[in-house]
Coordinates of C-alpha atoms and ligand atoms in Angstrom, one line a residue:
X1 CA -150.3 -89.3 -25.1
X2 CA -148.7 -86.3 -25.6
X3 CA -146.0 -84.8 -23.3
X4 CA -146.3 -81.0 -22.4
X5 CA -142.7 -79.5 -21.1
X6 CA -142.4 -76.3 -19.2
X7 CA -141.2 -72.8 -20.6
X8 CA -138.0 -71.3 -19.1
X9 CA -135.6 -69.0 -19.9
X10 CA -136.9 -69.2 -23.4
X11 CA -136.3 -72.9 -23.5
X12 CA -138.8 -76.2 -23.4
X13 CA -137.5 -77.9 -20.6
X14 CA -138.6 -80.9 -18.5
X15 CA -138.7 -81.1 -14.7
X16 CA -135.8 -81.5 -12.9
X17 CA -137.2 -84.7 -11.5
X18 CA -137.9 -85.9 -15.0
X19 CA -141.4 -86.8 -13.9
X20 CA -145.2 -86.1 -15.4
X21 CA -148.6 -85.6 -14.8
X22 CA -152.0 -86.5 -16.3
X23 CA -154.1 -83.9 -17.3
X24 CA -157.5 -85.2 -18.0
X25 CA -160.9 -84.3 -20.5
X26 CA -163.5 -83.8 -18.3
X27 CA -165.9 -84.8 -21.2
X28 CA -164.5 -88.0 -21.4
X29 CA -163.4 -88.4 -18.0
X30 CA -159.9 -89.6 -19.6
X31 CA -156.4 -88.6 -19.2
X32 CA -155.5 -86.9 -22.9
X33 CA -151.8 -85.8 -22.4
X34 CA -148.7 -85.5 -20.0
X35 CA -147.4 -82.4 -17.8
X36 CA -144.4 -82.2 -16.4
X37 CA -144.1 -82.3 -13.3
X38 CA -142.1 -79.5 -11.8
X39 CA -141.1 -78.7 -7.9
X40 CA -139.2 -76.5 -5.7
X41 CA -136.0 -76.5 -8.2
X42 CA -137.9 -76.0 -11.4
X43 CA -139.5 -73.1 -9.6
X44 CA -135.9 -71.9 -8.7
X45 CA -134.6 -72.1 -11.9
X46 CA -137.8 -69.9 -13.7
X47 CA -137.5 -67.3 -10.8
X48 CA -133.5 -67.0 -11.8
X49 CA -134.5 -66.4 -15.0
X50 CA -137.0 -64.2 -14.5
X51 CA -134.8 -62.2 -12.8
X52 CA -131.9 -62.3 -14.8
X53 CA -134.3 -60.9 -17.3
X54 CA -135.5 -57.9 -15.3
X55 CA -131.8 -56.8 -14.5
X56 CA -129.9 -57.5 -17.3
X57 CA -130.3 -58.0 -21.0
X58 CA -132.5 -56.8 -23.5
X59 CA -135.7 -56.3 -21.5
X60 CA -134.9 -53.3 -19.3
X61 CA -133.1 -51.1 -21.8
X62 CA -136.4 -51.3 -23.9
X63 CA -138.5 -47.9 -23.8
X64 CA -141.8 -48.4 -22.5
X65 CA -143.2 -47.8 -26.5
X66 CA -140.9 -50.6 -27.0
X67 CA -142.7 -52.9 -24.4
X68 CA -146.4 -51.9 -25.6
X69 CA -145.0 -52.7 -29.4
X70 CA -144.4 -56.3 -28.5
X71 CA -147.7 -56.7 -26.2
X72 CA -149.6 -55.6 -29.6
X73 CA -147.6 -57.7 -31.6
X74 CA -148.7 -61.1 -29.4
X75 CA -152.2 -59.9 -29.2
X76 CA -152.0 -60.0 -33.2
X77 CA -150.3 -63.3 -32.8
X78 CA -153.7 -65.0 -30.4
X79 CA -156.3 -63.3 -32.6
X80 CA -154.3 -65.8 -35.2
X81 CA -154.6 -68.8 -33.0
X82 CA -157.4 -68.1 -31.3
X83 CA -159.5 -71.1 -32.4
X84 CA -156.7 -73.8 -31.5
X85 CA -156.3 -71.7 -27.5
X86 CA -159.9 -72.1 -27.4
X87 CA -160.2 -76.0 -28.6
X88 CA -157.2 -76.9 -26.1
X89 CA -159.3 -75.3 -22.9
X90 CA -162.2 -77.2 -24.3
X91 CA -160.8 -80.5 -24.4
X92 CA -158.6 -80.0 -20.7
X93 CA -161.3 -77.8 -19.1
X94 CA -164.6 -78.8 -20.5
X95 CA -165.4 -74.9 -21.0
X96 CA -167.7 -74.8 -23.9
X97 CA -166.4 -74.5 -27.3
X98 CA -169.4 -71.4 -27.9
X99 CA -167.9 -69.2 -24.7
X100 CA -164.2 -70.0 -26.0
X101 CA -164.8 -68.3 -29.5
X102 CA -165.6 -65.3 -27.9
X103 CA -162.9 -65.7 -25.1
X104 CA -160.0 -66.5 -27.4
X105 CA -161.3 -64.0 -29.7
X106 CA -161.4 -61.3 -27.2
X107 CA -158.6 -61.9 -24.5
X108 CA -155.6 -60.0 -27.1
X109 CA -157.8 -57.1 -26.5
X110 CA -156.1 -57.4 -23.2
X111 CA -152.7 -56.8 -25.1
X112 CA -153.6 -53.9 -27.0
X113 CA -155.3 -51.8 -23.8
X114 CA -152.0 -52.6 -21.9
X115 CA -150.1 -52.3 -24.7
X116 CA -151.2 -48.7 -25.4
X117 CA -150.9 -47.9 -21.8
X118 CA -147.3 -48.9 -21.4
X119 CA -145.9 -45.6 -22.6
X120 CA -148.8 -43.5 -20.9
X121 CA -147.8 -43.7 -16.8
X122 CA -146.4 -40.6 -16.1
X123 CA -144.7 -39.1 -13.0
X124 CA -145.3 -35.9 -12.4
X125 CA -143.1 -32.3 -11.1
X126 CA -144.3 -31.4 -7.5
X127 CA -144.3 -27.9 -6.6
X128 CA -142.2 -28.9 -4.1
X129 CA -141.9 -26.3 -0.4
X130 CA -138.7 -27.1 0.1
X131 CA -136.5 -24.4 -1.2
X132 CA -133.5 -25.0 -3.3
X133 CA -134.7 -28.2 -4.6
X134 CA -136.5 -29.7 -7.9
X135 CA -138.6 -32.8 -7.0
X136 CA -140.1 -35.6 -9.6
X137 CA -142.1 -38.6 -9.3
X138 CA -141.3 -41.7 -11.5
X139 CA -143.3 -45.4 -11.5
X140 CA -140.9 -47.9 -11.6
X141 CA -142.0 -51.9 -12.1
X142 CA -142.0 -54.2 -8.9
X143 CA -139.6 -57.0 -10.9
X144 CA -140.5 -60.5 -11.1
X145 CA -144.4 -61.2 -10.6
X146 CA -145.6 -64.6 -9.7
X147 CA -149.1 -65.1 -11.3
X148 CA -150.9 -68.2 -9.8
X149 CA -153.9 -69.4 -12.0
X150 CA -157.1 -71.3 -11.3
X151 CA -158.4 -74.1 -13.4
X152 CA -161.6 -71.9 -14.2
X153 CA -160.7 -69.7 -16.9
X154 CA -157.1 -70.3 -17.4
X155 CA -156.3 -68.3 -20.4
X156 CA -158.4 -65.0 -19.8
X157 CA -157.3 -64.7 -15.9
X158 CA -153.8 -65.6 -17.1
X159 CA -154.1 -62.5 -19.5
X160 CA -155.6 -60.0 -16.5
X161 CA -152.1 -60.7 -14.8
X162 CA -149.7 -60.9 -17.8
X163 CA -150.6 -58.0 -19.8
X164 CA -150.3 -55.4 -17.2
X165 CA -147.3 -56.7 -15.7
X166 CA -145.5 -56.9 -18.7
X167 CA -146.3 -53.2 -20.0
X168 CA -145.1 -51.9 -16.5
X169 CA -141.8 -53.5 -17.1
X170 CA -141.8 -56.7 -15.3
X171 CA -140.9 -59.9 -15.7
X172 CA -142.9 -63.3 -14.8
X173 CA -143.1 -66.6 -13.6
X174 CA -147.0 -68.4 -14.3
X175 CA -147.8 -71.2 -12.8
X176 CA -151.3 -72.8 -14.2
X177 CA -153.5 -74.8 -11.9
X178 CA -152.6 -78.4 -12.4
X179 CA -155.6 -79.4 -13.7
X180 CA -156.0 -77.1 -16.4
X181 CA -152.2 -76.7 -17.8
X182 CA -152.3 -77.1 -21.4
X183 CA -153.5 -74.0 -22.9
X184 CA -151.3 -71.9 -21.3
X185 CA -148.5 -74.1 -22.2
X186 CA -149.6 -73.5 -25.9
X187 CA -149.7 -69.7 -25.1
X188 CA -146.0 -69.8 -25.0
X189 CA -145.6 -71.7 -28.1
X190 CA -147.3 -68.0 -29.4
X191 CA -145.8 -65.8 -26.5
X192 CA -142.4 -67.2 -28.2
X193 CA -143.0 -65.8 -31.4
X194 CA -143.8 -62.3 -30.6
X195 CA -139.6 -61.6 -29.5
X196 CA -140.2 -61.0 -26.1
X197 CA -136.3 -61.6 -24.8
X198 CA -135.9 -64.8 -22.9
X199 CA -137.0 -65.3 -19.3
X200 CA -139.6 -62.5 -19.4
X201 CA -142.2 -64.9 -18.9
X202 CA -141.2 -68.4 -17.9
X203 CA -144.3 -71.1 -16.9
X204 CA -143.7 -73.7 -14.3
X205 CA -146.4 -76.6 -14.2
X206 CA -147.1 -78.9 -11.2
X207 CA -148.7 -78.8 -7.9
X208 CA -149.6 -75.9 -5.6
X209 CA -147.7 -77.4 -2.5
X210 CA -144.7 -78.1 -5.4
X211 CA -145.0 -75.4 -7.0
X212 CA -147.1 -72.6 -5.8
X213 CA -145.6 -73.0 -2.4
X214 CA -142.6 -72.4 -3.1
X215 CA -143.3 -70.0 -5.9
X216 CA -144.5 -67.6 -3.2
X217 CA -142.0 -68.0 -0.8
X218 CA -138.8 -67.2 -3.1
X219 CA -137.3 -64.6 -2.1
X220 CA -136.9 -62.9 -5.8
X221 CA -140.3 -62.8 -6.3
X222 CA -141.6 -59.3 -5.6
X223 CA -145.3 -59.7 -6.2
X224 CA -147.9 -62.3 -6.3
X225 CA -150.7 -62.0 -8.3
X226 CA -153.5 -64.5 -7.2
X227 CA -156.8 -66.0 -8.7
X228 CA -158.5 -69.2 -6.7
X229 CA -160.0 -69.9 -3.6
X230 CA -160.5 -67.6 -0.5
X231 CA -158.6 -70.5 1.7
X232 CA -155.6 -70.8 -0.9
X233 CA -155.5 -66.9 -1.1
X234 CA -155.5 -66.9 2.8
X235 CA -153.0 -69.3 2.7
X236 CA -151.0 -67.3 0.0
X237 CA -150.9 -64.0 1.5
X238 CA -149.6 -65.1 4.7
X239 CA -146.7 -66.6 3.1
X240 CA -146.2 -63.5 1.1
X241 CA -146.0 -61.3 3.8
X242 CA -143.2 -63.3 5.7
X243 CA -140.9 -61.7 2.9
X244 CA -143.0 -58.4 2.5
X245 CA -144.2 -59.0 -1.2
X246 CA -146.7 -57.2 -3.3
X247 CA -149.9 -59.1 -3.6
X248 CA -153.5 -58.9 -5.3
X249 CA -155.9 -61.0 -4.7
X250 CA -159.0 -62.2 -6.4
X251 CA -161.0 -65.0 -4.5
X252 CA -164.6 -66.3 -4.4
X253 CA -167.8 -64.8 -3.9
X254 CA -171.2 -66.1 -3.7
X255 CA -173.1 -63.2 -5.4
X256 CA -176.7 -62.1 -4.6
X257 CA -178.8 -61.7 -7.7
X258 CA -181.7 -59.4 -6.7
X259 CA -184.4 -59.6 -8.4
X260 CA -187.5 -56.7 -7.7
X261 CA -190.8 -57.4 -8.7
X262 CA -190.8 -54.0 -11.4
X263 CA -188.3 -56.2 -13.6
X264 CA -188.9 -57.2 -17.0
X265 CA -189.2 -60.9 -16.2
X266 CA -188.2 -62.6 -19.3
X267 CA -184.8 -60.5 -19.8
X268 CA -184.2 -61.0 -16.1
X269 CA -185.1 -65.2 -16.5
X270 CA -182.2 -64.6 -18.6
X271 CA -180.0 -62.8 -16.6
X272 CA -180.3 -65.0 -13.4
X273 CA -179.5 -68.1 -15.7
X274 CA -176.8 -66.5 -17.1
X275 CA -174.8 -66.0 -13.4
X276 CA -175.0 -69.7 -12.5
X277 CA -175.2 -72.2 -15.3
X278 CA -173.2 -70.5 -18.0
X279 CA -169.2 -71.8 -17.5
X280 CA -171.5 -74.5 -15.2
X281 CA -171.7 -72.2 -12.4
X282 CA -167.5 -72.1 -12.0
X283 CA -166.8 -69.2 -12.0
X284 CA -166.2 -66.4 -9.1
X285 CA -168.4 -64.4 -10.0
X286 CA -171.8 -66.8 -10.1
X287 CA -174.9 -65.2 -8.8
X288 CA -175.1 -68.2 -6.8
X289 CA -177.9 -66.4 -4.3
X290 CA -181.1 -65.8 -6.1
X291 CA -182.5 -62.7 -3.8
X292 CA -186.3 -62.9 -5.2
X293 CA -189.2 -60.4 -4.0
X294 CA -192.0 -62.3 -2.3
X295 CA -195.0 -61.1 -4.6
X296 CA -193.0 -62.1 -7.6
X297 CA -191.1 -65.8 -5.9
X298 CA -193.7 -68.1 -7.5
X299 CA -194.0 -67.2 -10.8
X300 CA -190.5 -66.2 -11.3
X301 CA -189.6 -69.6 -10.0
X302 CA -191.7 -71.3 -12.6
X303 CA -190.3 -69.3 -15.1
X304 CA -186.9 -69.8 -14.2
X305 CA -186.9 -73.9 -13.9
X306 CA -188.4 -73.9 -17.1
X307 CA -186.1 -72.3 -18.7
X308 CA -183.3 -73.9 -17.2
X309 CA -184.8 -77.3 -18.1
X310 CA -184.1 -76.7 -21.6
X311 CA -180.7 -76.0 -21.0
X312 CA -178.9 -78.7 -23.6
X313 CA -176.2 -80.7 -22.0
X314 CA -173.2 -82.5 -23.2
X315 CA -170.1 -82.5 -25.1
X316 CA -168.5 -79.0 -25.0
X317 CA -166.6 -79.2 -28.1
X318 CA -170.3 -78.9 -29.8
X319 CA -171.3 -75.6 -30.3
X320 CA -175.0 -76.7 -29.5
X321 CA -174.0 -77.4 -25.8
X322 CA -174.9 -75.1 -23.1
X323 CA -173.9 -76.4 -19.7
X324 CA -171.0 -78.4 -20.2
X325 CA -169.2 -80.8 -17.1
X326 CA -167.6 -79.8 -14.2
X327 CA -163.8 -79.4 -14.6
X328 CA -162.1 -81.6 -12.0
X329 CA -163.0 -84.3 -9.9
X330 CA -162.8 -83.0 -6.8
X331 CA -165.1 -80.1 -8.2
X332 CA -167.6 -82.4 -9.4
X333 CA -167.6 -84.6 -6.0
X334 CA -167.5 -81.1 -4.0
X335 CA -171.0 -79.5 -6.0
X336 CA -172.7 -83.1 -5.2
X337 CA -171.7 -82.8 -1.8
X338 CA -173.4 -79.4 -1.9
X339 CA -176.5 -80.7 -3.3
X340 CA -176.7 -83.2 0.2
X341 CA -175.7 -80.2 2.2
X342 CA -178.7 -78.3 1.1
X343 CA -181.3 -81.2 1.2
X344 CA -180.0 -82.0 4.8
X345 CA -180.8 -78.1 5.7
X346 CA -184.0 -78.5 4.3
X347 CA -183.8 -76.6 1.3
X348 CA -186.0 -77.6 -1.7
X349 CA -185.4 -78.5 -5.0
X350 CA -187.0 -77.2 -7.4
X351 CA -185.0 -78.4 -10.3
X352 CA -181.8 -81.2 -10.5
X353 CA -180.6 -82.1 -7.2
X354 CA -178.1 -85.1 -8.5
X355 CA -175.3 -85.8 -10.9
X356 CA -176.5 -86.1 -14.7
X357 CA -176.8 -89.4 -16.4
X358 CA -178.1 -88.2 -19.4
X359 CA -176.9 -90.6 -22.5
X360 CA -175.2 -87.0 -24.3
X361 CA -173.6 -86.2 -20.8
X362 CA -171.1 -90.0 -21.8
X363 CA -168.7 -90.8 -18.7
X364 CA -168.3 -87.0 -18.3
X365 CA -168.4 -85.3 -14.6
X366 CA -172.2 -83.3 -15.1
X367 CA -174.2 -82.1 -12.7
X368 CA -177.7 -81.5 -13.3
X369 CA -178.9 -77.5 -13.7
X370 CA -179.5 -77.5 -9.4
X371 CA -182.1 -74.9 -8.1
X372 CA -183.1 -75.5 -4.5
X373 CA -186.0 -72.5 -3.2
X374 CA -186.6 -72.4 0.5
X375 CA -183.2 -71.0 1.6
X376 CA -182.8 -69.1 4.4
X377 CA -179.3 -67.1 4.1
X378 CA -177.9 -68.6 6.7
X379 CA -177.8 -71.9 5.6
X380 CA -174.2 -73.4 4.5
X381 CA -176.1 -73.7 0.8
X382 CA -176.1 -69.9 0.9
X383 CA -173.1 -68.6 2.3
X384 CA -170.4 -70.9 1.1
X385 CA -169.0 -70.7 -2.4
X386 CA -169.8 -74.4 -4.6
X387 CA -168.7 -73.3 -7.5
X388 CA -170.7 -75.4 -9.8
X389 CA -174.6 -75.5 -11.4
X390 CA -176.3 -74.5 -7.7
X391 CA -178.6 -71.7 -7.2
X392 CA -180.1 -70.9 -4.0
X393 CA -183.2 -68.9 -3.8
X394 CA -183.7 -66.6 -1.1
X395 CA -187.3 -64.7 -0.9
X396 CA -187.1 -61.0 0.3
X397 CA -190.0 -58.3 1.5
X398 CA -188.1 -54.8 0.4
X399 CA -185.2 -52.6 -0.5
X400 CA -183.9 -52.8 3.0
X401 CA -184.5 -56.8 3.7
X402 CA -182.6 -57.1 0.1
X403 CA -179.3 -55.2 1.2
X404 CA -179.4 -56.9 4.5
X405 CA -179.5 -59.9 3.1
X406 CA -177.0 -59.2 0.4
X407 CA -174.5 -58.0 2.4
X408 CA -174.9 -60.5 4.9
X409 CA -172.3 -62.5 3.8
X410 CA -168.2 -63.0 4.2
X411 CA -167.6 -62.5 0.6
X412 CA -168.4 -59.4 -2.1
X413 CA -167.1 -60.2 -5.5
X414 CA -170.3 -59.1 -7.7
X415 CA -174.1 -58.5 -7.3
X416 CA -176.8 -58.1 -10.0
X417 CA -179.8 -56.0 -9.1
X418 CA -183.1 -56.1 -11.7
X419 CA -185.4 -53.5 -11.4
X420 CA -187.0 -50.8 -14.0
X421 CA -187.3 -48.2 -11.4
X422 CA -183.6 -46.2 -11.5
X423 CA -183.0 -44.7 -8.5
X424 CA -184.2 -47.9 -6.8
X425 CA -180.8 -49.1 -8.8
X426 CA -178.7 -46.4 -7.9
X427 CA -180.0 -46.4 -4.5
X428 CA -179.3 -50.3 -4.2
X429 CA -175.7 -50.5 -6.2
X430 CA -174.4 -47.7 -3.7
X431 CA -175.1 -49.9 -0.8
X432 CA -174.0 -53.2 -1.8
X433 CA -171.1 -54.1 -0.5
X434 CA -169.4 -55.7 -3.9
X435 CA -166.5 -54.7 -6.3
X436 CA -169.3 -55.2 -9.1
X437 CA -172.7 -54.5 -9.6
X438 CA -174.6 -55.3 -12.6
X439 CA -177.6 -53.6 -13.2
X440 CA -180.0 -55.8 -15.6
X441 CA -177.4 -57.3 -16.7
X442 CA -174.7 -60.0 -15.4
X443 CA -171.3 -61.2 -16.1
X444 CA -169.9 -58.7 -18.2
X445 CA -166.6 -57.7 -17.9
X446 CA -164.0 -55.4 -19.7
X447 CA -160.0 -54.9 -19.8
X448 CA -161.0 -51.6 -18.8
X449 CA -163.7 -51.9 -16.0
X450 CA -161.8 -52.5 -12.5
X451 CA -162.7 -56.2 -11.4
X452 CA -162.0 -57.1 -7.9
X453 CA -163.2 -57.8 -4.2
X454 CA -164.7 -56.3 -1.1
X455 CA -164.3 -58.0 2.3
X456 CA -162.8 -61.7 1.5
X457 CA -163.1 -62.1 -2.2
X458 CA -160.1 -60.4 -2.7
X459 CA -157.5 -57.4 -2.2
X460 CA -156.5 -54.4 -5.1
X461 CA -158.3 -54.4 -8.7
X462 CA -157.4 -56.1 -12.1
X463 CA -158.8 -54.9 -15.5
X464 CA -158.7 -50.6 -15.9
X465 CA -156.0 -47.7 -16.6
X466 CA -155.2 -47.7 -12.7
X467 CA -154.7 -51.3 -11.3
X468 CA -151.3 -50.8 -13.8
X469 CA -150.0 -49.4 -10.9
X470 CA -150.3 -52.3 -8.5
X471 CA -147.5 -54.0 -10.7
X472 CA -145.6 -50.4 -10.4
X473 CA -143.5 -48.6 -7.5
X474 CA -143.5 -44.8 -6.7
X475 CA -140.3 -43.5 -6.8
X476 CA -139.7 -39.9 -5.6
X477 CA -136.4 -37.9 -6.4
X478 CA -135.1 -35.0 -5.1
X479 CA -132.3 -32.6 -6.6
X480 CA -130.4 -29.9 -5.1
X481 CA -130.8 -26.7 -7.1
X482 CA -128.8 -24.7 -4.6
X483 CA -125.6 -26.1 -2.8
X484 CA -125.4 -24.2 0.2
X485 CA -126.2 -26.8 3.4
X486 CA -128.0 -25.0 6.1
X487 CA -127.8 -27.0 9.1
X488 CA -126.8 -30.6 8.3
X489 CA -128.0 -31.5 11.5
X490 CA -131.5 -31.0 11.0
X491 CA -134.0 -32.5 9.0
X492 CA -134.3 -30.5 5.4
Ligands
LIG1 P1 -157.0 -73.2 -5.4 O1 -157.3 -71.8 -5.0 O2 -156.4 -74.1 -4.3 O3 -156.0 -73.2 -6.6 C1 -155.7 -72.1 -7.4 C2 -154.2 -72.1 -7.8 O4 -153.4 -72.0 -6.6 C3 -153.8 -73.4 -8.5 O5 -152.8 -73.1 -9.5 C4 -153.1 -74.1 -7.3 O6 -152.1 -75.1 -7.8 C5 -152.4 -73.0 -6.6 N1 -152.1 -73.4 -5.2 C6 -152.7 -74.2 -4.4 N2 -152.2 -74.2 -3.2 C7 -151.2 -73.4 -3.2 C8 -150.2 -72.9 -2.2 N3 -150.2 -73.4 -1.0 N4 -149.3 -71.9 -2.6 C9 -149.4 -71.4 -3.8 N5 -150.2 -71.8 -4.8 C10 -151.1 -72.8 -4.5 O7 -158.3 -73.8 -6.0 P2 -158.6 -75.3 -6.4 O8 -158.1 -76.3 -5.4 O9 -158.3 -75.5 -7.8 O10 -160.2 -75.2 -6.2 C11 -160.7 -75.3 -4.8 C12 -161.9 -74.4 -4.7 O11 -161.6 -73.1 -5.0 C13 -163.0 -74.7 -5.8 O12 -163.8 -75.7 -5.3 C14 -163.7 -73.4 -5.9 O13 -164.7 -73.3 -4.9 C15 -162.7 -72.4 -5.6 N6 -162.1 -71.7 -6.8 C16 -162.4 -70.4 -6.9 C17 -161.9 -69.7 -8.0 C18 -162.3 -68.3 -8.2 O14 -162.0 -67.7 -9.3 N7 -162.8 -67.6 -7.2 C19 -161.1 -70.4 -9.0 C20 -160.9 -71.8 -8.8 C21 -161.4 -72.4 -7.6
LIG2 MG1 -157.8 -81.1 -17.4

């Protein structure tokens, strides 16, 4: 198998305690290569070097053109290699071969947007009231940024974190989940060749309690930047703010999906299938409740398990496949566990319901396309996040029953309302309570659309001109123009 060191201080290293982990294919079900396995030390020495790279050296002296130069450079660098990024999540994440073509392809944009920006955050002269002094504002980075990744989309929530950290000035330590580390591993064998000085990025692989934990609690780390569950990001920002850092958050949801009776049904089939089976339903930002109007529930249902049904399963290094597996084992044993949850509250299935044993699906960890109608909102089925093929349909009367029931909920990553009527969408994305709202359409997002949280899916923005500034600090200076000290005793 092959063997996968870490990246610090511009060097392949192993773990300090010489020991590896499996990474496995969740097509196959098999371990495919080694990672090694790093801990508290390992983290030590990446944070060191980190450091040592935002106060000394090469990095800091270079003007922020300088810094968006180099960001373009590596996003020239992936769109050459973005074919082998996208095979290596395919073969450690099961994401489908089809959505990494256009993830690979599309995550330098992330470079060039940040790259361009670098050299565009300006301070500004305040007309200050205080006579006989010039005041001036300048953003200053935080220094090193600890970006802790989920298994989902490794790559592209890696890139949310990296680019704008690193065209504000500062320097990084990553930490991939454990399940998924590969392709960010390979990332630096490109990172490497864009001359980035070393230690500006450094990646430590290995365990959250070996490596996250500790990650978070070092004091050099100035800001973490987190993607993952609501618990972990609970768990996260409590350990943060025992040494005051920076964080952002982004954490789960459990989206609504509203869908009004004036929709274009066909287009809106498409739309609702689109938030949970695509990336098999991992992702935050499913539309994991299906909010349907009564007096269209039966034949939208039908409309929608059909569709679904044809949905082709299997390997997802074919570019045929449309729901590929789930990504860990705990993941797939966690959905199934779902699927009983929902039975035992009496929802009903209307499609799925059970693991898939299709012959295409091989020793793979699948889970059947899973629609269960008859949910009230308060069931555990709609209100906790799965995180895997599940849709729960909830029926609705009107406008005001859909809010309430949208909103009726701990989390507010996204929402999709379809309707043809526009102020009825207007109306309806001004009241949901969700850092997202797609209007006939779903799951589209942008390096320059603000992506982020209300209520417990997460704190501050990624993606847009301003969350630059949540890797930045304010920095106001003040300069005598006059020398005479009126009263030193007083404040000025
Ligand atoms: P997680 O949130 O525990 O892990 C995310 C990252 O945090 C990983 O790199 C992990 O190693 C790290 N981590 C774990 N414990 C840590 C700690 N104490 N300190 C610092 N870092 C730590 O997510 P996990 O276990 O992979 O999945 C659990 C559930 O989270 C899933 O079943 C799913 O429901 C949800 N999830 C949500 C995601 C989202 O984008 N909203 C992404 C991934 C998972
Ligand atoms: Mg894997």
């Amino acid at each position: 198998m092959q063997k996968h060191q870490m990246y610090i201080g511009g060097e392949w290293v192993e773990a300090g305690g010489g020991e590896w982990f499996e990474s496995l294919n969740p097509y196959t079900g098999q371990p495919w290569a080694l990672v090694a396995k790093g801990g508290a030390d390992d983290v030590d020495r990446a944070v060191e070097a980190a450091h040592q790279a935002f106060t000394s050296g090469d990095w800091p002296q270079l003007t922020a053109t300088q810094r968006g130069a180099l960001l373009r450079k590596l996003g020239d660098l992936l769109v050459e290699n973005a074919q082998h990024l996208g095979q290596t999540e395919t073969q450690d994440n099961g994401k489908l071969i089809a959505e990494m073509a256009g993830q690979t392809g599309y995550i330098p944009q992330w470079c060039y947007y940040y790259g361009g920006l670098a050299d565009k955050i300006e301070g500004s002269v305040l007309p200050i009231d205080k006579p006989g002094h010039f005041n001036f504002t300048r953003w200053e980075p935080l220094g090193v940024v600890a970006g802790i990744i989920p298994w989902n989309s490794p790559l592209l929530l890696m890139m949310w974190k990296l680019a704008p950290a690193l065209a504000a000035g500062n320097t990084m330590v990553i930490k991939p989940s454990e399940f998924t580390s590969i392709s960010t591993l390979e990332f630096m064998k490109v990172f490497e060749q864009a001359g980035f000085p070393s230690g500006v990025v450094n990646v430590v692989t290995g365990f959250g309690a070996d490596v996250g934990a500790p990650l978070v609690e070092h004091p050099k780390v100035a800001k973490v930047a987190f993607t993952g569950s609501d618990a972990t990001g609970a768990r996260i920002y409590e350990a943060a703010a025992r040494s005051l850092k920076h964080v952002t958050m982004e954490l789960g949801g459990k989206s609504p999906n509203i869908v009004f009776e004036d929709c274009i049904v066909d287009d809106t089939v498409k739309g609702v299938i689109s938030g949970i089976f695509a990336a098999t339903g991992q992702t935050c930002i499913a539309g994991s409740r299906l909010l349907l109007q009564r007096s269209l529930h039966d034949e939208f249902v039908d409309k929608l398990v059909a569709f679904a049904k044809t949905a082709k399963m299997g390997d997802p290094a074919s570019m045929e496949t449309q729901v590929g597996p789930v990504t860990t084992i705990p993941q797939y044993e966690k959905v199934l566990s779902y699927i009983d949850i929902a039975k035992g509250e009496g929802a009903e299935t209307a499609l799925g319901g059970a693991k898939a044993t299709r012959p295409e699906c091989g020793d793979g960890w699948f889970v059947e396309p899973t629609i269960f109608t008859g949910v009230d909102n308060q069931m555990r089925i709609a209100q906790e996040e799965v995180f895997g093929p599940v849709l729960s349909v909830i029926p609705f009367d009107d406008e005001e029953e859909a809010v309430a029931i949208a909103n009726d909920i701990n989390f507010g990553l996204a929402a999709g309302v379809w309707t043809q009527n526009i102020g009825r969408a207007i109306k309806i994305s001004e009241r949901l309570q969700a850092g997202t709202v797609w209007v006939n359409t779903y799951r589209a997002v942008s390096f320059m659309s603000p992506f982020g949280g209300y209520k417990r899916s997460g704190l501050g923005r990624e993606n847009g001109q301003e969350m630059i500034k949540e890797y930045m600090q304010q920095k106001s200076v003040w300069i005598a123009t006059e020398t005479e000290v009126p009263n030193p005793f007083v404040l000025r």
